[in-house]
Structure formats: structure tokens, C-alpha cells
mmCIF file of C-alpha atoms in Angstrom:
data_model
loop_
_atom_site.group_PDB
_atom_site.id
_atom_site.type_symbol
_atom_site.label_atom_id
_atom_site.label_comp_id
_atom_site.label_asym_id
_atom_site.label_seq_id
_atom_site.Cartn_x
_atom_site.Cartn_y
_atom_site.Cartn_z
ATOM 1 C CA MET M 1 88.291 121.467 87.080
ATOM 2 C CA ARG M 2 85.132 122.258 88.579
ATOM 3 C CA ILE M 3 84.030 121.521 92.383
ATOM 4 C CA GLY M 4 82.802 117.887 92.232
ATOM 5 C CA GLN M 5 84.590 116.821 89.274
ATOM 6 C CA LYS M 6 87.104 115.103 90.872
ATOM 7 C CA LEU M 7 87.414 111.331 90.675
ATOM 8 C CA ALA M 8 87.229 109.012 93.803
ATOM 9 C CA GLN M 9 91.101 108.641 95.058
ATOM 10 C CA ILE M 10 91.036 104.935 95.005
ATOM 11 C CA GLY M 11 89.660 102.115 93.031
ATOM 12 C CA ARG M 12 88.466 101.153 89.703
ATOM 13 C CA VAL M 13 86.498 103.642 87.569
ATOM 14 C CA ASP M 14 84.064 103.262 84.713
ATOM 15 C CA ARG M 15 83.525 105.695 81.580
ATOM 16 C CA ALA M 16 80.517 107.525 83.206
ATOM 17 C CA ASN M 17 82.698 108.251 86.129
ATOM 18 C CA VAL M 18 85.920 109.422 84.028
ATOM 19 C CA MET M 19 83.538 111.567 81.613
ATOM 20 C CA THR M 20 82.641 113.506 84.619
ATOM 21 C CA VAL M 21 86.016 115.328 84.546
ATOM 22 C CA ALA M 22 85.624 116.765 81.115
ATOM 23 C CA GLU M 23 86.661 120.357 80.698
ATOM 24 C CA ARG M 24 85.122 122.675 77.643
ATOM 25 C CA PHE M 25 88.413 124.923 77.689
ATOM 26 C CA GLN M 26 91.430 124.409 75.859
ATOM 27 C CA HIS M 27 94.436 126.928 75.515
ATOM 28 C CA ARG M 28 96.062 126.628 72.101
ATOM 29 C CA GLY M 29 100.188 125.460 72.908
ATOM 30 C CA ARG M 30 99.259 124.563 76.686
ATOM 31 C CA GLY M 31 99.238 121.243 78.009
ATOM 32 C CA ALA M 32 96.998 121.670 81.146
ATOM 33 C CA ILE M 33 92.986 122.200 80.201
ATOM 34 C CA SER M 34 92.144 124.107 83.355
ATOM 35 C CA ASN M 35 93.645 126.451 85.861
ATOM 36 C CA GLN M 36 92.194 124.508 89.276
ATOM 37 C CA SER M 37 93.347 126.367 92.535
ATOM 38 C CA GLY M 38 96.230 125.137 94.307
ATOM 39 C CA ARG M 39 95.720 122.860 97.457
ATOM 40 C CA TYR M 40 96.676 125.158 99.971
ATOM 41 C CA GLU M 41 94.038 127.975 98.787
ATOM 42 C CA ARG M 42 90.940 128.400 100.685
ATOM 43 C CA GLU M 43 88.938 129.572 97.892
ATOM 44 C CA THR M 44 88.478 127.938 94.240
ATOM 45 C CA HIS M 45 87.039 129.383 91.016
ATOM 46 C CA GLU M 46 85.133 128.386 88.200
ATOM 47 C CA ALA M 47 83.549 129.631 84.951
ATOM 48 C CA VAL M 48 79.751 129.798 85.205
ATOM 49 C CA ASP M 49 77.744 130.246 82.227
ATOM 50 C CA ASP M 50 75.621 133.518 82.499
ATOM 51 C CA GLY M 51 73.008 132.325 79.818
ATOM 52 C CA TRP M 52 74.748 134.285 76.949
ATOM 53 C CA GLY M 53 76.694 131.057 75.937
ATOM 54 C CA THR M 54 79.685 132.808 76.364
ATOM 55 C CA ILE M 55 81.381 130.171 78.466
ATOM 56 C CA GLU M 56 81.782 127.976 75.150
ATOM 57 C CA SER M 57 83.561 130.751 73.422
ATOM 58 C CA GLU M 58 87.471 130.187 72.407
ATOM 59 C CA ALA M 59 89.618 131.008 75.737
ATOM 60 C CA ALA M 60 91.899 134.058 75.318
ATOM 61 C CA ARG M 61 95.574 133.337 74.282
ATOM 62 C CA LEU M 62 97.558 133.038 77.716
ATOM 63 C CA ARG M 63 100.523 134.825 77.829
ATOM 64 C CA THR M 64 103.860 133.825 79.586
ATOM 65 C CA THR M 65 105.122 135.929 82.489
ATOM 66 C CA LEU M 66 108.560 136.091 83.995
ATOM 67 C CA THR M 67 108.992 137.039 87.850
ATOM 68 C CA LYS M 68 112.112 137.783 89.286
ATOM 69 C CA GLU M 69 113.032 135.162 92.431
ATOM 70 C CA THR M 70 115.649 136.276 95.080
ATOM 71 C CA PRO M 71 116.627 133.194 97.127
ATOM 72 C CA ARG M 72 119.112 133.200 99.908
ATOM 73 C CA THR M 73 120.682 129.764 98.720
ATOM 74 C CA ILE M 74 120.906 128.174 95.181
ATOM 75 C CA ILE M 75 121.982 124.507 95.828
ATOM 76 C CA THR M 76 119.058 122.519 97.121
ATOM 77 C CA PHE M 77 120.077 119.195 99.040
ATOM 78 C CA ASN M 78 118.016 116.350 99.311
ATOM 79 C CA LYS M 79 118.448 112.538 101.463
ATOM 80 C CA SER M 80 116.025 110.810 99.003
ATOM 81 C CA PRO M 81 117.610 106.987 98.968
ATOM 82 C CA ASP M 82 116.059 106.337 95.609
ATOM 83 C CA ILE M 83 117.733 108.907 93.274
ATOM 84 C CA HIS M 84 121.018 109.348 92.285
ATOM 85 C CA PHE M 85 121.987 112.854 93.461
ATOM 86 C CA ASP M 86 121.899 114.495 96.802
ATOM 87 C CA ARG M 87 122.109 118.225 95.570
ATOM 88 C CA SER M 88 120.483 120.301 92.566
ATOM 89 C CA ILE M 89 120.154 123.541 91.200
ATOM 90 C CA ASN M 90 116.737 124.880 89.472
ATOM 91 C CA PRO M 91 117.020 128.080 87.640
ATOM 92 C CA TYR M 92 113.734 128.334 87.075
ATOM 93 C CA ARG M 93 110.429 127.401 88.589
ATOM 94 C CA GLY M 94 107.465 126.421 86.181
ATOM 95 C CA CYS M 95 108.093 125.097 83.030
ATOM 96 C CA GLU M 96 106.659 126.596 79.448
ATOM 97 C CA HIS M 97 107.113 123.127 77.948
ATOM 98 C CA GLY M 98 103.881 122.308 79.467
ATOM 99 C CA CYS M 99 104.060 118.765 79.806
ATOM 100 C CA VAL M 100 100.866 117.648 81.201
ATOM 101 C CA TYR M 101 102.581 114.785 83.223
ATOM 102 C CA CYS M 102 105.334 117.054 85.078
ATOM 103 C CA PHE M 103 105.415 115.602 88.300
ATOM 104 C CA ALA M 104 106.965 119.451 89.262
ATOM 105 C CA ARG M 105 103.576 120.907 88.786
ATOM 106 C CA PRO M 106 102.245 120.850 92.357
ATOM 107 C CA THR M 107 105.180 122.586 93.634
ATOM 108 C CA HIS M 108 103.439 125.865 92.070
ATOM 109 C CA ALA M 109 101.030 125.808 95.169
ATOM 110 C CA TYR M 110 103.681 126.890 97.320
ATOM 111 C CA HIS M 111 103.327 130.339 95.429
ATOM 112 C CA GLY M 112 99.474 130.409 95.600
ATOM 113 C CA LEU M 113 99.269 129.368 92.351
ATOM 114 C CA SER M 114 97.631 126.582 90.095
ATOM 115 C CA ALA M 115 99.467 123.477 89.235
ATOM 116 C CA GLY M 116 97.461 123.789 85.744
ATOM 117 C CA LEU M 117 97.765 126.943 83.185
ATOM 118 C CA ASP M 118 99.880 128.711 86.001
ATOM 119 C CA PHE M 119 102.554 126.596 86.264
ATOM 120 C CA GLU M 120 103.319 126.770 82.197
ATOM 121 C CA SER M 121 102.687 130.540 81.997
ATOM 122 C CA LYS M 122 103.581 131.891 85.404
ATOM 123 C CA LEU M 123 107.379 131.540 85.432
ATOM 124 C CA PHE M 124 110.052 132.426 88.258
ATOM 125 C CA TYR M 125 113.576 132.671 87.564
ATOM 126 C CA LYS M 126 116.715 133.353 89.596
ATOM 127 C CA PRO M 127 119.169 136.013 88.257
ATOM 128 C CA ASP M 128 121.238 135.903 91.404
ATOM 129 C CA GLY M 129 121.640 132.365 91.426
ATOM 130 C CA PRO M 130 125.313 132.293 89.641
ATOM 131 C CA ASP M 131 126.364 134.732 92.387
ATOM 132 C CA LEU M 132 125.048 132.536 95.005
ATOM 133 C CA LEU M 133 126.646 129.524 93.393
ATOM 134 C CA LEU M 134 130.151 130.925 93.676
ATOM 135 C CA LYS M 135 129.651 131.892 97.463
ATOM 136 C CA GLU M 136 128.359 128.300 98.040
ATOM 137 C CA LEU M 137 130.996 126.559 96.309
ATOM 138 C CA SER M 138 133.797 128.802 97.988
ATOM 139 C CA ARG M 139 132.733 127.884 101.591
ATOM 140 C CA PRO M 140 135.609 126.077 103.524
ATOM 141 C CA GLY M 141 133.475 123.047 104.176
ATOM 142 C CA TYR M 142 132.083 122.087 101.172
ATOM 143 C CA VAL M 143 132.094 118.708 99.782
ATOM 144 C CA PRO M 144 131.768 118.292 95.926
ATOM 145 C CA ARG M 145 129.492 115.798 94.264
ATOM 146 C CA PRO M 146 127.637 116.013 91.313
ATOM 147 C CA ILE M 147 124.993 118.588 90.841
ATOM 148 C CA ALA M 148 121.724 118.092 89.030
ATOM 149 C CA LEU M 149 121.041 121.039 86.971
ATOM 150 C CA GLY M 150 117.453 121.470 86.255
ATOM 151 C CA VAL M 151 115.481 118.257 87.649
ATOM 152 C CA ASN M 152 112.436 119.894 88.910
ATOM 153 C CA THR M 153 111.840 121.875 85.877
ATOM 154 C CA ASP M 154 113.835 122.170 82.573
ATOM 155 C CA ALA M 155 116.910 124.249 82.628
ATOM 156 C CA TYR M 156 116.425 124.639 79.039
ATOM 157 C CA GLN M 157 113.032 125.731 78.539
ATOM 158 C CA PRO M 158 112.091 128.631 76.036
ATOM 159 C CA VAL M 159 113.272 131.542 78.575
ATOM 160 C CA GLU M 160 116.458 129.918 78.511
ATOM 161 C CA ARG M 161 117.404 131.591 75.246
ATOM 162 C CA GLU M 162 116.981 135.071 76.491
ATOM 163 C CA GLN M 163 118.078 134.401 80.051
ATOM 164 C CA LYS M 164 120.955 132.262 79.741
ATOM 165 C CA LEU M 165 120.987 131.542 83.322
ATOM 166 C CA THR M 166 121.851 127.966 82.582
ATOM 167 C CA ARG M 167 124.797 128.911 80.684
ATOM 168 C CA ARG M 168 126.335 130.850 83.450
ATOM 169 C CA PHE M 169 125.857 128.185 85.835
ATOM 170 C CA LEU M 170 127.810 125.898 83.240
ATOM 171 C CA GLU M 171 130.566 128.336 82.860
ATOM 172 C CA ILE M 172 131.144 128.567 86.809
ATOM 173 C CA LEU M 173 131.050 124.809 87.232
ATOM 174 C CA SER M 174 133.164 124.088 84.154
ATOM 175 C CA ALA M 175 135.796 126.984 85.673
ATOM 176 C CA HIS M 176 135.927 125.246 89.077
ATOM 177 C CA ASN M 177 135.856 121.562 87.462
ATOM 178 C CA HIS M 178 132.719 120.666 89.443
ATOM 179 C CA PRO M 179 130.808 117.695 88.144
ATOM 180 C CA VAL M 180 127.348 118.245 86.754
ATOM 181 C CA SER M 181 124.786 116.109 85.240
ATOM 182 C CA LEU M 182 121.782 117.473 83.051
ATOM 183 C CA LEU M 183 118.196 116.157 82.243
ATOM 184 C CA THR M 184 116.379 117.888 79.409
ATOM 185 C CA LYS M 185 113.708 117.443 76.664
ATOM 186 C CA SER M 186 114.836 120.581 74.881
ATOM 187 C CA ALA M 187 117.297 120.745 71.631
ATOM 188 C CA LEU M 188 118.587 124.009 73.062
ATOM 189 C CA ILE M 189 121.313 122.249 75.417
ATOM 190 C CA GLN M 190 123.358 121.909 72.040
ATOM 191 C CA ARG M 191 124.136 125.934 72.073
ATOM 192 C CA ASP M 192 126.128 124.728 75.139
ATOM 193 C CA ILE M 193 128.173 122.005 73.593
ATOM 194 C CA ASP M 194 131.487 124.270 73.839
ATOM 195 C CA ILE M 195 131.338 123.991 77.641
ATOM 196 C CA ILE M 196 129.479 120.573 78.039
ATOM 197 C CA GLY M 197 131.961 118.734 75.582
ATOM 198 C CA PRO M 198 135.518 119.644 77.475
ATOM 199 C CA MET M 199 133.622 119.250 80.664
ATOM 200 C CA ALA M 200 132.918 115.844 79.341
ATOM 201 C CA GLU M 201 136.191 114.707 78.534
ATOM 202 C CA LYS M 202 137.277 115.686 81.829
ATOM 203 C CA ARG M 203 134.493 113.351 83.129
ATOM 204 C CA LEU M 204 132.855 116.192 84.723
ATOM 205 C CA CYS M 205 129.507 116.202 82.667
ATOM 206 C CA ARG M 206 126.553 113.820 81.986
ATOM 207 C CA VAL M 207 123.713 114.445 80.006
ATOM 208 C CA GLY M 208 120.098 112.799 80.071
ATOM 209 C CA ILE M 209 117.452 113.607 77.326
ATOM 210 C CA SER M 210 113.825 112.744 78.022
ATOM 211 C CA ILE M 211 112.185 110.974 75.160
ATOM 212 C CA THR M 212 108.326 109.979 76.016
ATOM 213 C CA THR M 213 107.249 109.143 72.486
ATOM 214 C CA LEU M 214 107.947 108.663 68.862
ATOM 215 C CA ASN M 215 104.614 109.626 67.784
ATOM 216 C CA SER M 216 104.528 113.509 66.921
ATOM 217 C CA LYS M 217 100.909 113.587 67.463
ATOM 218 C CA LEU M 218 100.974 112.325 70.819
ATOM 219 C CA ALA M 219 103.998 114.542 71.538
ATOM 220 C CA ARG M 220 102.199 117.669 70.396
ATOM 221 C CA THR M 221 99.397 117.431 72.724
ATOM 222 C CA MET M 222 101.299 115.849 75.841
ATOM 223 C CA GLU M 223 104.338 118.136 75.578
ATOM 224 C CA PRO M 224 103.009 121.149 73.580
ATOM 225 C CA ARG M 225 106.341 123.530 73.809
ATOM 226 C CA ALA M 226 108.773 120.924 74.053
ATOM 227 C CA ALA M 227 111.255 119.815 71.049
ATOM 228 C CA THR M 228 109.713 117.376 68.580
ATOM 229 C CA PRO M 229 110.837 113.582 69.311
ATOM 230 C CA HIS M 230 113.002 114.001 66.156
ATOM 231 C CA LYS M 231 114.609 117.106 67.289
ATOM 232 C CA ARG M 232 115.669 115.036 70.537
ATOM 233 C CA TYR M 233 117.167 112.335 68.586
ATOM 234 C CA GLN M 234 119.112 114.705 66.667
ATOM 235 C CA THR M 235 120.493 116.313 70.395
ATOM 236 C CA VAL M 236 121.314 113.099 71.471
ATOM 237 C CA LYS M 237 123.332 112.553 68.228
ATOM 238 C CA ALA M 238 125.097 115.941 68.593
ATOM 239 C CA LEU M 239 125.941 115.427 72.031
ATOM 240 C CA SER M 240 127.316 111.767 71.392
ATOM 241 C CA ASP M 241 129.440 113.118 68.545
ATOM 242 C CA ALA M 242 130.874 115.711 70.890
ATOM 243 C CA LYS M 243 132.024 112.546 73.434
ATOM 244 C CA VAL M 244 129.406 113.417 75.858
ATOM 245 C CA PRO M 245 127.915 110.565 77.853
ATOM 246 C CA VAL M 246 123.967 110.551 76.859
ATOM 247 C CA THR M 247 121.276 108.528 78.691
ATOM 248 C CA VAL M 248 117.968 108.430 77.142
ATOM 249 C CA MET M 249 114.848 108.454 79.742
ATOM 250 C CA ALA M 250 111.859 106.789 78.338
ATOM 251 C CA ALA M 251 109.739 108.798 80.973
ATOM 252 C CA PRO M 252 107.204 108.665 81.631
ATOM 253 C CA ILE M 253 106.086 105.506 80.592
ATOM 254 C CA ILE M 254 102.347 105.644 80.766
ATOM 255 C CA PRO M 255 99.978 102.158 80.201
ATOM 256 C CA SER M 256 97.831 102.199 77.121
ATOM 257 C CA LEU M 257 99.243 105.406 75.769
ATOM 258 C CA ASN M 258 102.933 105.297 75.067
ATOM 259 C CA GLU M 259 104.001 101.849 77.089
ATOM 260 C CA SER M 260 103.985 100.184 73.716
ATOM 261 C CA GLU M 261 106.767 102.251 72.475
ATOM 262 C CA LEU M 262 109.312 101.414 74.790
ATOM 263 C CA GLU M 263 111.396 99.208 73.147
ATOM 264 C CA SER M 264 111.314 101.470 69.778
ATOM 265 C CA ILE M 265 112.654 104.467 72.063
ATOM 266 C CA LEU M 266 115.443 102.682 73.477
ATOM 267 C CA GLU M 267 116.360 101.115 70.055
ATOM 268 C CA ALA M 268 116.325 104.786 68.334
ATOM 269 C CA ALA M 269 118.445 105.909 71.276
ATOM 270 C CA LYS M 270 121.172 103.152 70.675
ATOM 271 C CA ASP M 271 120.843 104.004 66.913
ATOM 272 C CA HIS M 272 121.690 107.972 67.680
ATOM 273 C CA GLY M 273 124.907 107.191 70.298
ATOM 274 C CA ALA M 274 123.052 107.195 73.554
ATOM 275 C CA ILE M 275 125.025 104.888 75.987
ATOM 276 C CA GLY M 276 122.556 104.577 78.583
ATOM 277 C CA ALA M 277 118.951 104.244 79.212
ATOM 278 C CA GLY M 278 116.255 104.776 82.043
ATOM 279 C CA TYR M 279 112.689 104.854 82.582
ATOM 280 C CA VAL M 280 110.180 105.964 85.171
ATOM 281 C CA LEU M 281 106.416 105.040 85.578
ATOM 282 C CA LEU M 282 104.223 108.041 85.247
ATOM 283 C CA ARG M 283 103.728 109.727 88.890
ATOM 284 C CA LEU M 284 100.579 111.754 89.924
ATOM 285 C CA PRO M 285 101.258 113.299 93.008
ATOM 286 C CA HIS M 286 98.805 116.016 94.573
ATOM 287 C CA GLU M 287 97.028 118.044 91.851
ATOM 288 C CA LEU M 288 98.746 116.296 89.070
ATOM 289 C CA LYS M 289 96.291 113.548 89.128
ATOM 290 C CA ASP M 290 93.406 115.864 88.324
ATOM 291 C CA ILE M 291 95.304 117.754 85.485
ATOM 292 C CA PHE M 292 96.217 114.338 84.052
ATOM 293 C CA HIS M 293 92.845 112.802 84.238
ATOM 294 C CA GLU M 294 90.967 115.770 82.707
ATOM 295 C CA TRP M 295 93.676 116.091 79.510
ATOM 296 C CA LEU M 296 92.990 112.292 79.104
ATOM 297 C CA VAL M 297 89.077 112.814 78.571
ATOM 298 C CA GLN M 298 89.764 115.528 76.480
ATOM 299 C CA HIS M 299 92.345 113.954 74.019
ATOM 300 C CA TYR M 300 91.884 110.465 74.487
ATOM 301 C CA PRO M 301 88.332 109.864 75.864
ATOM 302 C CA ASP M 302 88.280 106.164 74.405
ATOM 303 C CA ARG M 303 91.023 104.843 76.331
ATOM 304 C CA ALA M 304 91.051 107.066 79.712
ATOM 305 C CA THR M 305 89.383 104.730 81.327
ATOM 306 C CA ARG M 306 91.842 101.896 80.623
ATOM 307 C CA VAL M 307 94.624 104.225 81.432
ATOM 308 C CA ILE M 308 93.597 105.147 84.967
ATOM 309 C CA ASN M 309 92.501 101.753 85.909
ATOM 310 C CA GLN M 310 96.097 100.391 84.762
ATOM 311 C CA LEU M 311 98.095 103.041 86.573
ATOM 312 C CA ARG M 312 95.945 102.532 89.881
ATOM 313 C CA GLU M 313 96.628 98.506 89.615
ATOM 314 C CA MET M 314 100.083 99.440 89.592
ATOM 315 C CA ARG M 315 99.723 101.909 92.488
ATOM 316 C CA GLY M 316 98.126 99.684 94.910
ATOM 317 C CA GLY M 317 94.598 101.128 93.933
ATOM 318 C CA LYS M 318 95.812 104.749 94.343
ATOM 319 C CA ASP M 319 96.818 107.513 91.665
ATOM 320 C CA TYR M 320 100.173 107.412 93.334
ATOM 321 C CA ASP M 321 102.311 105.910 95.920
ATOM 322 C CA ALA M 322 105.100 107.661 97.221
ATOM 323 C CA ASP M 323 106.926 104.911 98.636
ATOM 324 C CA TRP M 324 110.769 105.067 98.015
ATOM 325 C CA PHE M 325 111.872 102.497 95.600
ATOM 326 C CA THR M 326 108.718 101.612 93.994
ATOM 327 C CA ARG M 327 107.467 105.226 93.064
ATOM 328 C CA GLY M 328 109.316 105.124 89.848
ATOM 329 C CA ALA M 329 108.395 101.944 88.894
ATOM 330 C CA GLY M 330 105.049 100.583 90.435
ATOM 331 C CA ARG M 331 103.866 97.169 91.733
ATOM 332 C CA GLY M 332 102.102 94.228 90.263
ATOM 333 C CA ALA M 333 102.227 92.189 87.327
ATOM 334 C CA GLN M 334 102.387 94.927 84.754
ATOM 335 C CA ALA M 335 104.869 96.914 86.496
ATOM 336 C CA LYS M 336 107.092 93.860 86.742
ATOM 337 C CA LEU M 337 106.503 92.935 82.968
ATOM 338 C CA ILE M 338 107.481 96.792 81.945
ATOM 339 C CA ALA M 339 110.774 96.073 84.150
ATOM 340 C CA GLN M 340 111.562 92.909 82.615
ATOM 341 C CA ARG M 341 110.834 94.378 78.953
ATOM 342 C CA PHE M 342 113.038 97.521 79.906
ATOM 343 C CA ALA M 343 116.124 95.208 81.314
ATOM 344 C CA ARG M 344 115.823 92.763 78.544
ATOM 345 C CA THR M 345 115.952 95.511 75.827
ATOM 346 C CA VAL M 346 119.016 97.280 77.512
ATOM 347 C CA ARG M 347 120.968 94.245 77.611
ATOM 348 C CA ARG M 348 120.147 93.467 73.925
ATOM 349 C CA LEU M 349 121.251 96.834 72.922
ATOM 350 C CA GLY M 350 124.412 96.829 74.974
ATOM 351 C CA LEU M 351 123.024 99.831 76.940
ATOM 352 C CA GLN M 352 124.154 100.727 80.355
ATOM 353 C CA PRO M 353 121.577 101.199 83.274
ATOM 354 C CA GLN M 354 123.954 103.020 85.453
ATOM 355 C CA ARG M 355 124.897 106.216 85.056
ATOM 356 C CA VAL M 356 128.599 107.161 84.208
ATOM 357 C CA PRO M 357 130.269 107.940 87.370
ATOM 358 C CA LEU M 358 131.755 111.670 87.538
ATOM 359 C CA ARG M 359 134.841 112.873 88.926
ATOM 360 C CA THR M 360 135.270 115.121 92.009
ATOM 361 C CA ASP M 361 139.008 115.231 92.725
ATOM 362 C CA LEU M 362 139.716 117.931 90.289
ATOM 363 C CA PHE M 363 137.409 120.574 92.124
ATOM 364 C CA GLN M 364 139.179 123.785 92.395
ATOM 365 C CA PRO M 365 137.061 126.042 94.877
ATOM 366 C CA PRO M 366 136.443 129.403 94.261
ATOM 367 C CA VAL M 367 138.488 132.078 95.960
ATOM 368 C CA LEU M 368 136.209 135.616 96.145
ATOM 369 C CA ARG M 369 137.167 138.855 96.473
ATOM 370 C CA GLY M 370 137.895 139.610 100.346
ATOM 371 C CA ASP M 371 138.428 135.806 101.105
ATOM 372 C CA GLN M 372 141.723 134.857 102.254
ATOM 373 C CA TYR M 373 143.648 132.732 99.674
ATOM 374 C CA ARG M 374 143.638 128.901 100.372
ATOM 375 C CA MET M 375 146.965 127.238 100.708
ATOM 376 C CA ASP M 376 147.593 123.633 100.140
ATOM 377 C CA LEU M 377 149.699 122.717 103.069
#
């Protein structure tokens, strides 16, 4: 996105306003259209036509890079009152799935990178994470509660096939009977059913599968490197057959784009064995609003104005309202109607709006080399 292209931050927009954010670039197989500078950067860069028409040439292929990260701790704690977990582990930063709506995109600004194409092509991984997890679980004062694995960026994104970091985390959590919840839109999670299944039998594991649309064309442009909707439902069935409690997240709900599919998504979830359901209204914090706006204009110019205005109506006239308890559902008549439709469909299908509780009483702290053996006195 170029300087001066951004929409006004509040109020309604018309078609002429929206078309100003149009970009001329697109990388095949990527979600974001551009690579605008992060919000902490002093400089911004933009392509300029030098008179030879090269600015209209097809963009060079964007390759994914993987950089080692060496954090001092691996479990991140939070005190947010409107989310169901107080701790999480993210094996990766950035996500090659390239979902254009991903709320985690702005976190790449902490690395001096863009929330756009950088987020889905310049990835970070934590190979020492499993060793750090063992150390943190072995601390005398550690109190076990469910760990949410891969909630900022998907723990089963494509690089997991080679890195197997998520599987190593699961092996540790399983060995010490520590509860874990997983959220993914990848069919790769089926690889780890041999770990997840036995954990679920002990009530130590639950899984959420994110399904945004049944429309394969929409999914391809909105989530270019994620599993197809069909494969995700197959994954729900495979996990359900393994007696793993599965919740389907219809997330995010985007007005005038996939909102009309809410009931169909939940009905298909029930048919494939899901026992629970949830939804989240699209969130557009920081740079994400600009990334999503230009994507809309690129792929859905006929409805971009309507989508933006309806979202703003549910956010008090802004692109995003970060207030607890409403940031995931919005405000106003349309937001209320979506909530009522969801609640009615969940009741009709017999799905659970609440997550299956997990056990913490089975936890067995690891004893590391050099530690004094713990005694049950």
C-alpha cells in the first residue's frame, strides 16, 4: 500500500474512497497484496514506474525463509478476561498459510518486518522450545492449566512437516500428562492422532478446527496455503473417530462475504462429528485493516464498500474496537443478529457452545538431570 492510500480510520466510505487502496501487484499463492512497512519503522518503500512500464510486470516468485529464534522462555502467560486460556506456546512466528484476515499479522512489526508478505514468507521457529518446556514444567512452583498450542500462528503450518516442533511439544505434554488445546486449519494434525487420541481418552486434549467458508474459490484467495474446506471437514471426522473432542470455529465471520454461510458451516461440522462450535467476528487491528482493505478491492471490488461499512457499524464506526468481551462479537443490531443465529443453530444441532474441560490432576512434573527427586510426603 502506498503513502496516502489508507482509508480514513472512522466513518462510512464510498466506492471512490475504497478504490484508492487498489494495488497492482499480486504474488501467486500468497494472501497479502503488498508489503507495507511495519508501524514502528521510520521509513516506507514503494514501487515507482520509471517510464518503462516494468511496474506492471508480474512480481517475482516470493520464497519462504525460516530463521532460528532463541527465546529464554517458551510458555507465554496472559490475563485477558475474555479468552479461555491463560497460557500458550507458539512454535512458530509468522504463518505460511497466508490467511489475509489473520489477527497475528501485526506482531511481525516487532521484528521490523511487514505484516503483509513478510508475515507469510519470513518465518521464525524455536528449535530449543521443547527443552525450554521441560525446564518450565519442572519448576517447583509450576501450577498446571491447559496450554493452548499454536493460537497466535498455526502450529501445523506447512513447515511443521519437516520441523516436527509441534509433535515434540505434544510428546512432552503427553509424557507428563499435561492438558493441551489445539487450534488449526491444517489437515497435518491427523499425523499426531497417535499422541492426541490417547491424551483425549484421559481428558487431556481437545482440538479446534477453523473453517471459514465452504466456498473453495473464496478459501483459495482468502487462505491460499491452508487446507481446503473439504480436507478440514475430513480432519474433523478423523479426529472425532479417534474420540478426540472437536470444536469447529466459524472464524472469522465477515459480513457480506461469508456471513451467510454460518449455518451451513455448523451443520457440516455436526455431520462430521464435531461436538462444539464457536465463532469470531473479523478483527482488524493495526496494519491488518490496510492489508484486508486492499485484498477486498483486489478480489471483491463489487462488495468492498459494503463489507467495510458493515464492519465499521459493528465496531462503533471504527475498523477495530479492542474492548474486552466485544472485540470478538461486535456491537449493534447486525452483530446481535449474528449472535442470535449462532445460538439458535447451536441449540438446533445439539452442539456445545462451551469447551470440554480438561484434567490437571494427572500432571507429573518432569525430573531433569541434576534435579533432586521429588517425594510425595
